[in-house]
C-alpha cells in the first residue's frame, strides 16, 4: 500500500471525504490518487477555501480536510484561520511541501520551517520526519483538531505520497480517539446548589452551545430557572431565541458594560463561552462587588486565561442536563415572543438596514441559516430578526472579514435542504468574493444579500470613538456587485426599494443569487 492510499483510508475512516482546497504542483501527487467517493470543492483563493471549510465544519460539527499550496497558499489562508480558531472549528489543514532533498536548498515552493508557519493559530502543526510517518501524522492531525477543537496543520513533502507504506505503521488505520469530559456528579450538584441558592441568577450563553446542538436545551434551562439570558460578547453563533422574553441581548463587548449588565445579580452562570471576548477597551471592574461568576466550558485554555470568576472545565451539555434534572419538572408556559419594532426608514434613495432585515424576517423560511458579515448593522439585525432555532446565525468568530460569503457556501454544502441566506457588507464581500464562483459551480441555493452603503461603516463609527475621524481609507464607493456576480456565474438583481426587495426575497432560489441593496450607514449600536 502506498502512503497516499493509507492517507485516503484514514481520511475515509474519519469521515473527511469532502476536501476544500486550492492546489498547486506540490499537492498533485496526493490528489492524483483521490478515490471516487471523495469530493474536492475548489475555492479560488485560500481565504475563501478556509471560510468554506469553516462553515462546513461548523454545521457538520466534524473535522474537515483543507488542501493548501505550500507556504503561499497557507499564507493566504491565515486570516481566515483566525476565525476558525475562535469558532473552535476542527479544520485539518494540509500543505504540499517540496520533495525532501530540495527543501534545505529552498528550491521554489519550499515551505521553509513549515511547522512554524501557522503558529500560533494552529493548535498542533508538524512535518513528518520521514515518509513512513505520514499516515500516523495525518491521523494525529485529525485527532489533535478534534480533541483541541482547533485547526491543525500538516506539511507533507510530495515525494512521500508514492512511497510504499511501512506495514507496521498501518496500525494507525484502526485507531479511534474520543474525548469524554463528563462532570462528576458532585461537580454538577455543586453548580446546581449555587444556582438554586442564588437570589437572582443570570445566564450568559456562548456560541459553543449552539455548536454542540444545545440551543433547545439552553432555552429549556432558562425557562426552568426563569432567569434572564444574555448572549456572550463577540457572538459567533446564537445559543438562544433572540425574541424570547427572557433574552436581554448580546452583551456589549467592553469590560465596564458587561459589569453594568451584571448589576443586581448575585450569580452569573456562563455556559459555553470564554470570559469574555471583549473588543472596545474600557478598563474598570469586571463585575460588581457581590456578583459571583461561574464559567462552565470544555475549552481549558479559555478557562485558564479568564481574568476573573471561577471556572469548571467540563461538558456544558452535561451540566445543563444535570441542572435541569436538579430543578425538577418546572414546565413553563409557552413564552410570548417579543414583537419587533417598526423598521426605521431610510433616506429615500437608500433603505435603512432595519428595512432589509424586516424583509428577510418576513420572507425567508423560519429554519433559514443566516451567515452575517455586515459590521455596522448589528443593532438593526437584533432589533428586526426573529431566530428561534439552533444553527440560525453564524458570524466571523475572530472578526476577520472574508468569512461570511465563503462560509455561506460551506454551510449550504454541509446541510443540504436547509435554506441559507448570507448578509454581507459591501466592504466585507471583497475579502471572500471568489466564493461566489464555488456557489455557482455547485448550484447552491444561497441568497447573498449585499448591503451597499459605500463605506466601511463600522470603521467610521470606531474612528469617532478613537478620535480618528479624519483617518483615510474608510469609504468604498463605486462597486457594482451585480456585475461581479454575473462574472462569476451568479444571477443577480439590484433591489430598487423595499417592495422590490421583498418581492425578490419571496422567491425560492434554485441556485445562488445575489441581491444588492443600497443602505444608509448606521452605527453598530444605533
Ligand atoms: N480586514 C480584515 C480581514 N478584517 C477586518 N475586520 C478589517 C479589515 C477591519 N474592518 C472591520 O473590523 S469592520 C470593517 C473593516 C474594514 C468594515 C466592513 O465594512 P462592511 O460593513 O461594508 O462589510 P459595514 O456595515 O459598512 O461596517
Ligand atoms: Ca459597508
Coordinates of C-alpha atoms and ligand atoms in Angstrom, one line a residue:
X1 CA 0.0 0.0 0.0
X2 CA 1.3 3.5 -0.9
X3 CA 1.5 6.2 1.7
X4 CA -1.2 8.0 -0.3
X5 CA -3.6 5.1 -0.2
X6 CA -3.1 4.8 3.6
X7 CA -3.9 8.5 3.9
X8 CA -7.2 8.2 2.0
X9 CA -8.1 5.3 4.1
X10 CA -7.5 7.3 7.3
X11 CA -9.5 10.3 5.9
X12 CA -12.4 8.0 4.9
X13 CA -12.4 6.2 8.3
X14 CA -12.8 9.6 10.0
X15 CA -15.4 11.0 7.6
X16 CA -13.2 13.6 5.9
X17 CA -14.3 12.8 2.4
X18 CA -15.1 16.4 1.4
X19 CA -11.9 18.2 0.7
X20 CA -11.8 22.0 0.4
X21 CA -8.8 23.2 -1.4
X22 CA -6.8 25.2 -3.9
X23 CA -4.0 23.0 -5.3
X24 CA -0.5 23.6 -6.8
X25 CA 2.2 21.3 -8.1
X26 CA 3.3 20.1 -4.6
X27 CA -0.2 18.8 -4.0
X28 CA -0.8 17.0 -7.3
X29 CA 0.8 13.6 -6.3
X30 CA -1.6 13.4 -3.4
X31 CA -4.7 14.4 -5.4
X32 CA -3.8 12.2 -8.4
X33 CA -4.9 9.2 -6.3
X34 CA -8.2 10.7 -5.0
X35 CA -10.8 7.9 -4.7
X36 CA -14.2 8.2 -6.3
X37 CA -16.1 8.6 -3.0
X38 CA -14.2 11.8 -2.2
X39 CA -15.2 15.2 -3.5
X40 CA -12.9 18.1 -4.0
X41 CA -14.5 21.5 -3.5
X42 CA -12.3 24.0 -5.3
X43 CA -12.0 27.5 -3.9
X44 CA -10.3 30.2 -5.9
X45 CA -8.5 31.9 -3.0
X46 CA -7.3 30.2 0.2
X47 CA -9.1 32.7 2.4
X48 CA -12.3 31.5 0.8
X49 CA -11.2 27.9 0.9
X50 CA -10.8 28.1 4.7
X51 CA -14.0 30.1 5.1
X52 CA -16.0 27.4 3.2
X53 CA -14.4 24.7 5.3
X54 CA -15.1 26.6 8.5
X55 CA -18.8 26.9 7.6
X56 CA -18.9 23.2 6.6
X57 CA -17.2 22.1 9.8
X58 CA -19.5 24.3 11.9
X59 CA -22.7 22.8 10.6
X60 CA -21.4 19.2 10.5
X61 CA -19.5 19.5 13.8
X62 CA -16.8 17.4 12.2
X63 CA -13.1 17.8 11.2
X64 CA -12.7 18.8 7.6
X65 CA -9.7 18.5 5.3
X66 CA -8.3 21.6 3.7
X67 CA -5.7 21.3 0.9
X68 CA -3.4 24.3 0.6
X69 CA -0.5 25.0 -1.7
X70 CA 2.8 25.3 0.2
X71 CA 3.7 28.4 2.1
X72 CA 2.0 30.9 -0.3
X73 CA -1.4 29.1 -0.1
X74 CA -1.0 28.8 3.7
X75 CA -0.2 32.5 4.0
X76 CA -3.4 33.4 2.1
X77 CA -5.3 31.2 4.4
X78 CA -4.0 32.6 7.7
X79 CA -6.5 35.5 8.1
X80 CA -9.4 33.1 7.7
X81 CA -7.7 30.7 10.2
X82 CA -8.2 33.3 13.0
X83 CA -11.9 32.8 12.7
X84 CA -11.7 29.1 12.8
X85 CA -9.6 29.3 16.0
X86 CA -12.3 31.2 17.8
X87 CA -15.3 29.2 16.4
X88 CA -13.2 26.2 17.5
X89 CA -13.6 24.6 14.1
X90 CA -11.5 21.4 13.9
X91 CA -10.0 22.1 10.4
X92 CA -7.2 19.8 9.3
X93 CA -5.0 21.9 7.1
X94 CA -2.5 20.1 4.8
X95 CA 0.0 21.9 2.6
X96 CA 2.1 20.3 -0.1
X97 CA 5.9 20.6 0.5
X98 CA 8.7 20.4 -2.0
X99 CA 10.4 17.0 -2.3
X100 CA 12.6 16.2 0.7
X101 CA 16.0 16.6 -1.0
X102 CA 15.1 20.1 -2.2
X103 CA 13.7 21.7 0.9
X104 CA 17.0 22.6 2.6
X105 CA 18.2 24.5 -0.5
X106 CA 15.0 26.4 -0.6
X107 CA 14.0 25.4 -4.1
X108 CA 11.0 27.2 -5.5
X109 CA 7.8 26.3 -3.4
X110 CA 9.8 25.0 -0.4
X111 CA 7.8 25.7 2.8
X112 CA 10.7 26.8 4.9
X113 CA 10.3 25.9 8.6
X114 CA 6.8 24.7 7.7
X115 CA 5.7 23.6 11.1
X116 CA 6.3 27.2 12.4
X117 CA 4.3 28.9 9.7
X118 CA 0.8 28.6 11.2
X119 CA 1.9 29.1 14.8
X120 CA 0.3 30.3 17.0
X121 CA -3.0 29.8 15.2
X122 CA -2.9 26.0 14.6
X123 CA -3.1 24.1 17.9
X124 CA -0.7 21.5 16.5
X125 CA 1.5 21.6 13.4
X126 CA 4.1 19.3 12.0
X127 CA 6.0 18.0 9.1
X128 CA 6.6 14.2 9.4
X129 CA 10.3 13.3 9.8
X130 CA 10.1 10.7 7.1
X131 CA 7.6 9.2 4.6
X132 CA 6.9 6.3 6.8
X133 CA 5.5 8.6 9.5
X134 CA 3.0 10.3 7.2
X135 CA 0.0 8.1 7.9
X136 CA 0.4 8.4 11.7
X137 CA 1.0 12.1 11.4
X138 CA -2.2 12.6 9.4
X139 CA -4.2 10.6 11.9
X140 CA -2.6 12.7 14.6
X141 CA -3.6 15.9 12.8
X142 CA -7.2 14.8 12.7
X143 CA -7.2 13.7 16.4
X144 CA -5.4 16.9 17.5
X145 CA -8.0 19.0 15.7
X146 CA -10.9 17.1 17.2
X147 CA -9.5 16.9 20.7
X148 CA -8.4 20.5 20.9
X149 CA -11.3 21.8 18.7
X150 CA -8.8 23.9 16.9
X151 CA -7.2 23.8 13.5
X152 CA -4.1 21.6 13.0
X153 CA -1.6 21.8 10.2
X154 CA 0.5 19.2 8.4
X155 CA 3.1 19.8 5.7
X156 CA 3.9 16.8 3.5
X157 CA 6.8 16.6 1.1
X158 CA 5.3 15.5 -2.2
X159 CA 7.7 12.6 -2.8
X160 CA 6.3 10.9 0.3
X161 CA 2.9 10.1 -1.2
X162 CA 4.1 7.5 -3.7
X163 CA 6.4 5.7 -1.2
X164 CA 5.5 2.2 -0.1
X165 CA 3.9 2.5 3.4
X166 CA 5.7 0.5 6.1
X167 CA 3.1 -2.2 7.0
X168 CA 3.8 -1.8 10.7
X169 CA 2.7 1.9 10.6
X170 CA -0.7 0.9 9.2
X171 CA -1.7 0.0 12.8
X172 CA -2.9 3.6 12.9
X173 CA -5.7 2.8 10.4
X174 CA -7.9 1.3 13.0
X175 CA -7.4 3.9 15.7
X176 CA -10.3 5.7 17.4
X177 CA -9.6 8.6 19.8
X178 CA -12.6 10.1 21.7
X179 CA -12.8 12.6 24.4
X180 CA -15.2 12.1 27.3
X181 CA -15.4 15.1 29.6
X182 CA -18.5 14.4 31.7
X183 CA -18.6 16.2 35.0
X184 CA -18.6 14.2 38.2
X185 CA -22.0 14.1 40.0
X186 CA -20.6 16.2 42.8
X187 CA -19.5 18.9 40.4
X188 CA -23.0 19.2 38.9
X189 CA -24.5 19.2 42.4
X190 CA -22.2 22.0 43.4
X191 CA -23.2 24.1 40.4
X192 CA -26.9 23.3 41.0
X193 CA -26.6 24.3 44.6
X194 CA -25.0 27.6 43.6
X195 CA -27.8 28.3 41.1
X196 CA -30.6 27.2 43.4
X197 CA -29.1 29.2 46.3
X198 CA -28.8 32.4 44.2
X199 CA -31.4 35.1 44.7
X200 CA -31.2 36.5 41.2
X201 CA -29.1 34.3 38.9
X202 CA -28.2 35.4 35.4
X203 CA -27.3 33.2 32.4
X204 CA -24.6 34.1 29.9
X205 CA -24.7 31.7 27.0
X206 CA -22.0 31.3 24.4
X207 CA -21.7 30.1 20.8
X208 CA -20.3 26.8 21.9
X209 CA -23.8 25.8 23.0
X210 CA -25.2 26.2 19.5
X211 CA -22.1 24.4 18.1
X212 CA -22.9 21.5 20.4
X213 CA -26.6 21.4 19.4
X214 CA -27.7 22.7 22.8
X215 CA -30.0 25.6 21.6
X216 CA -33.2 24.0 22.8
X217 CA -31.7 22.6 26.0
X218 CA -30.3 26.0 26.9
X219 CA -33.7 27.5 26.3
X220 CA -35.4 24.9 28.5
X221 CA -32.9 25.6 31.3
X222 CA -33.5 29.3 31.2
X223 CA -37.3 28.7 31.3
X224 CA -37.0 26.4 34.2
X225 CA -35.0 28.9 36.1
X226 CA -36.9 31.9 34.8
X227 CA -33.6 33.6 34.7
X228 CA -32.7 36.4 32.2
X229 CA -30.3 35.4 29.5
X230 CA -27.5 37.4 27.8
X231 CA -25.5 36.0 24.8
X232 CA -21.8 36.2 25.3
X233 CA -20.0 39.2 23.8
X234 CA -18.5 39.0 20.3
X235 CA -21.0 36.3 19.5
X236 CA -20.3 33.9 16.6
X237 CA -23.4 31.7 16.9
X238 CA -26.7 32.3 18.6
X239 CA -27.5 29.9 21.5
X240 CA -31.0 31.2 22.4
X241 CA -34.1 32.6 20.7
X242 CA -33.5 36.3 20.3
X243 CA -37.1 37.4 20.7
X244 CA -37.7 35.2 23.8
X245 CA -39.0 37.3 26.7
X246 CA -36.0 36.1 28.9
X247 CA -33.5 37.3 26.3
X248 CA -31.7 40.5 27.1
X249 CA -29.5 40.6 24.0
X250 CA -25.8 40.2 23.1
X251 CA -23.6 41.5 25.9
X252 CA -21.7 44.6 24.7
X253 CA -18.0 43.7 24.3
X254 CA -16.5 46.0 26.8
X255 CA -15.5 45.3 30.4
X256 CA -17.5 48.1 32.2
X257 CA -20.6 47.5 30.0
X258 CA -20.6 43.8 30.9
X259 CA -20.2 44.7 34.6
X260 CA -23.2 47.0 34.4
X261 CA -25.3 44.2 32.9
X262 CA -24.4 42.1 35.9
X263 CA -25.6 44.7 38.4
X264 CA -28.2 43.2 40.8
X265 CA -27.3 39.6 40.1
X266 CA -25.6 37.6 42.8
X267 CA -24.7 34.8 40.4
X268 CA -23.7 34.8 36.8
X269 CA -23.5 31.3 35.2
X270 CA -21.6 31.4 31.9
X271 CA -22.1 28.3 29.8
X272 CA -20.1 27.5 26.7
X273 CA -18.2 30.8 26.3
X274 CA -14.9 32.4 27.1
X275 CA -15.0 35.0 29.9
X276 CA -15.1 37.2 27.9
X277 CA -14.2 38.2 24.3
X278 CA -14.1 42.0 24.8
X279 CA -13.4 44.3 21.9
X280 CA -13.6 48.0 22.7
X281 CA -11.1 48.5 25.7
X282 CA -12.9 50.3 28.5
X283 CA -11.0 49.3 31.7
X284 CA -12.7 49.0 35.0
X285 CA -14.1 46.4 37.4
X286 CA -15.0 43.2 35.7
X287 CA -18.1 42.6 37.8
X288 CA -20.0 44.4 40.6
X289 CA -19.0 43.6 44.1
X290 CA -21.2 40.7 45.3
X291 CA -21.6 39.1 41.9
X292 CA -20.1 35.6 41.7
X293 CA -19.3 34.4 38.2
X294 CA -19.1 30.7 37.4
X295 CA -17.9 29.6 34.0
X296 CA -18.6 26.2 32.6
X297 CA -16.7 25.4 29.4
X298 CA -14.9 22.5 27.8
X299 CA -12.2 24.9 26.5
X300 CA -9.4 24.6 29.1
X301 CA -7.5 27.5 27.5
X302 CA -10.5 29.8 27.8
X303 CA -10.9 28.8 31.4
X304 CA -7.2 29.4 32.2
X305 CA -7.0 32.9 30.6
X306 CA -10.2 34.4 32.1
X307 CA -9.3 37.5 34.2
X308 CA -11.9 36.8 36.9
X309 CA -14.5 34.3 38.1
X310 CA -14.4 30.6 38.8
X311 CA -14.3 28.0 36.1
X312 CA -15.2 24.4 35.7
X313 CA -13.7 22.7 32.6
X314 CA -16.3 20.1 31.6
X315 CA -19.0 19.5 29.0
X316 CA -21.6 22.3 29.3
X317 CA -24.2 20.0 27.8
X318 CA -23.9 17.5 30.7
X319 CA -24.1 20.4 33.2
X320 CA -27.3 21.8 31.5
X321 CA -28.8 18.3 31.7
X322 CA -27.8 17.9 35.3
X323 CA -29.2 21.3 36.2
X324 CA -32.5 20.6 34.5
X325 CA -32.8 17.4 36.4
X326 CA -31.9 19.1 39.7
X327 CA -34.5 21.8 39.1
X328 CA -37.2 19.2 38.5
X329 CA -40.1 19.4 36.0
X330 CA -40.9 23.0 36.0
X331 CA -42.6 23.3 32.7
X332 CA -43.1 26.9 31.9
X333 CA -45.9 28.3 29.8
X334 CA -45.1 28.9 26.2
X335 CA -43.4 32.2 26.1
X336 CA -44.8 35.3 24.4
X337 CA -42.1 36.2 21.9
X338 CA -41.4 39.9 21.8
X339 CA -42.7 41.6 18.7
X340 CA -40.1 43.5 16.6
X341 CA -40.5 47.3 16.4
X342 CA -41.4 49.1 13.2
X343 CA -38.4 49.2 11.0
X344 CA -36.7 52.6 10.8
X345 CA -36.9 54.3 7.5
X346 CA -34.0 55.1 5.1
X347 CA -33.4 58.4 3.3
X348 CA -35.4 58.0 0.0
X349 CA -32.6 56.7 -2.2
X350 CA -31.3 54.1 0.3
X351 CA -33.0 51.7 2.8
X352 CA -32.4 51.6 6.5
X353 CA -30.8 48.2 7.4
X354 CA -33.9 47.7 9.6
X355 CA -36.0 47.5 6.4
X356 CA -33.7 44.9 4.9
X357 CA -33.8 42.7 7.9
X358 CA -37.5 43.1 8.4
X359 CA -37.9 41.9 4.8
X360 CA -35.6 38.9 5.5
X361 CA -37.6 38.1 8.6
X362 CA -40.9 38.2 6.8
X363 CA -39.8 36.4 3.6
X364 CA -37.2 33.8 4.5
X365 CA -38.2 30.4 5.8
X366 CA -38.2 30.0 9.6
X367 CA -35.3 27.5 9.5
X368 CA -33.0 29.7 7.4
X369 CA -29.3 29.6 8.4
X370 CA -28.0 33.2 8.2
X371 CA -24.3 33.9 7.8
X372 CA -23.8 37.5 8.7
X373 CA -20.8 39.7 7.9
X374 CA -22.1 43.3 8.0
X375 CA -20.5 45.1 10.8
X376 CA -22.3 48.4 11.3
X377 CA -25.7 46.9 11.2
X378 CA -25.5 44.9 14.4
X379 CA -28.2 46.7 16.3
X380 CA -30.6 46.7 13.4
X381 CA -30.1 43.0 13.0
X382 CA -31.1 42.0 16.5
X383 CA -33.9 44.6 16.5
X384 CA -35.6 43.1 13.5
X385 CA -34.7 39.4 13.3
X386 CA -36.7 36.5 14.9
X387 CA -34.4 33.5 15.2
X388 CA -35.9 30.6 17.1
X389 CA -33.8 27.6 16.1
X390 CA -30.3 26.3 16.6
X391 CA -27.9 26.8 13.7
X392 CA -29.6 30.1 12.6
X393 CA -26.7 32.5 12.9
X394 CA -23.0 32.5 12.0
X395 CA -20.7 35.4 12.3
X396 CA -16.8 35.6 11.9
X397 CA -15.6 34.4 15.3
X398 CA -12.4 36.5 15.4
X399 CA -13.8 39.4 13.4
X400 CA -11.7 38.6 10.4
X401 CA -13.6 39.6 7.3
X402 CA -13.8 37.3 4.4
X403 CA -15.6 34.6 6.3
X404 CA -19.2 35.3 5.6
X405 CA -19.5 34.9 1.9
X406 CA -17.5 31.6 1.6
X407 CA -18.8 30.3 4.9
X408 CA -22.3 30.5 3.5
X409 CA -21.2 28.3 0.7
X410 CA -19.7 25.8 3.2
X411 CA -22.9 25.9 5.3
X412 CA -25.0 25.2 2.3
X413 CA -22.8 22.2 1.3
X414 CA -22.8 20.9 4.8
X415 CA -26.5 20.9 5.3
X416 CA -28.3 20.5 2.1
X417 CA -32.0 21.1 2.4
X418 CA -31.8 23.9 4.9
X419 CA -32.1 27.4 3.4
X420 CA -29.0 29.6 3.6
X421 CA -29.0 33.4 3.4
X422 CA -25.8 35.4 3.6
X423 CA -25.9 39.1 4.8
X424 CA -22.8 40.7 3.6
X425 CA -21.5 44.3 3.7
X426 CA -20.0 45.9 0.6
X427 CA -16.7 46.1 2.4
X428 CA -16.7 42.5 3.7
X429 CA -17.8 41.0 0.4
X430 CA -14.5 41.8 -1.3
X431 CA -12.4 39.7 1.0
X432 CA -14.2 36.5 0.1
X433 CA -15.8 37.3 -3.2
X434 CA -14.4 34.3 -5.0
X435 CA -16.7 32.1 -3.0
X436 CA -19.4 33.2 -5.5
X437 CA -17.8 31.1 -8.2
X438 CA -17.9 27.9 -6.0
X439 CA -21.5 28.6 -5.2
X440 CA -22.3 28.9 -8.9
X441 CA -20.3 25.7 -9.8
X442 CA -22.2 23.7 -7.2
X443 CA -25.6 25.4 -8.0
X444 CA -26.1 26.0 -4.3
X445 CA -29.4 27.8 -3.5
X446 CA -27.8 30.5 -1.3
X447 CA -29.1 34.1 -1.3
X448 CA -26.4 36.7 -0.9
X449 CA -27.9 39.9 0.3
X450 CA -25.3 42.6 -0.4
X451 CA -25.8 45.8 1.8
X452 CA -24.2 48.6 -0.1
X453 CA -23.6 51.8 1.9
X454 CA -20.3 52.7 0.2
X455 CA -18.4 52.7 3.4
X456 CA -16.5 50.7 6.0
X457 CA -19.3 51.7 8.3
X458 CA -18.0 50.1 11.5
X459 CA -14.7 51.8 10.9
X460 CA -16.3 55.2 10.6
X461 CA -18.1 54.6 13.9
X462 CA -14.8 53.4 15.6
X463 CA -13.0 56.4 14.1
X464 CA -15.4 58.6 16.1
X465 CA -14.7 56.7 19.3
X466 CA -11.0 56.7 18.9
X467 CA -10.9 60.4 18.0
X468 CA -9.6 59.5 14.5
X469 CA -12.5 60.9 12.4
X470 CA -10.0 62.1 9.7
X471 CA -8.4 58.6 9.1
X472 CA -8.3 57.8 5.4
X473 CA -9.4 54.5 3.9
X474 CA -13.0 54.2 5.2
X475 CA -15.1 54.5 2.1
X476 CA -15.6 52.0 -0.7
X477 CA -17.7 53.8 -3.4
X478 CA -18.3 52.6 -6.9
X479 CA -18.6 48.8 -6.6
X480 CA -21.4 47.1 -8.6
X481 CA -21.7 43.6 -7.1
X482 CA -24.4 42.6 -9.6
X483 CA -21.8 42.8 -12.3
X484 CA -19.2 41.0 -10.3
X485 CA -21.7 38.2 -9.5
X486 CA -22.6 37.9 -13.2
X487 CA -18.9 37.4 -14.0
X488 CA -18.7 34.5 -11.5
X489 CA -21.9 33.0 -13.0
X490 CA -24.3 34.0 -10.2
X491 CA -27.7 35.5 -11.0
X492 CA -28.1 38.9 -9.5
X493 CA -30.5 41.8 -9.0
X494 CA -30.4 45.3 -7.7
X495 CA -33.3 45.9 -5.4
X496 CA -34.5 49.4 -6.0
X497 CA -36.8 49.8 -3.0
X498 CA -38.3 47.9 0.0
X499 CA -41.2 46.4 -2.0
X500 CA -38.9 45.3 -4.8
X501 CA -36.6 43.7 -2.2
X502 CA -39.4 41.9 -0.6
X503 CA -40.8 40.5 -3.9
X504 CA -37.3 39.3 -4.9
X505 CA -36.6 37.7 -1.5
X506 CA -40.0 36.0 -1.5
X507 CA -39.0 33.8 -4.5
X508 CA -37.4 30.5 -3.6
X509 CA -34.0 30.3 -5.2
X510 CA -33.0 27.2 -7.2
X511 CA -29.3 28.3 -7.4
X512 CA -27.2 31.1 -6.0
X513 CA -28.4 34.6 -6.3
X514 CA -27.0 38.0 -5.2
X515 CA -29.4 40.7 -4.2
X516 CA -27.8 44.1 -3.9
X517 CA -29.5 46.8 -2.0
X518 CA -28.4 50.4 -1.2
X519 CA -28.5 51.2 2.5
X520 CA -27.8 54.2 4.7
X521 CA -24.8 54.0 7.0
X522 CA -25.7 53.3 10.6
X523 CA -23.7 52.8 13.8
X524 CA -23.3 49.2 15.2
X525 CA -25.0 50.3 18.4
X526 CA -27.5 52.7 16.7
Ligands
LIG1 N1 -9.6 43.4 7.3 C1 -10.0 42.2 7.8 C2 -9.5 40.9 7.2 N2 -10.8 42.1 8.9 C3 -11.2 43.3 9.4 N3 -12.0 43.2 10.5 C4 -10.9 44.5 8.9 C5 -10.0 44.5 7.9 C6 -11.3 45.9 9.6 N4 -12.7 46.1 9.4 C7 -13.6 45.9 10.5 O1 -13.3 45.4 11.6 S1 -15.2 46.3 10.1 C8 -14.7 46.8 8.5 C9 -13.4 46.7 8.3 C10 -12.6 47.0 7.1 C11 -15.7 47.4 7.6 C12 -16.6 46.4 6.9 O2 -17.4 47.0 6.0 P1 -18.8 46.4 5.5 O3 -19.8 46.6 6.7 O4 -19.2 47.2 4.4 O5 -18.7 45.0 5.4 P2 -20.3 48.0 7.4 O6 -21.7 47.6 7.8 O7 -20.4 49.0 6.3 O8 -19.5 48.3 8.5
LIG2 CA1 -20.4 48.9 4.1

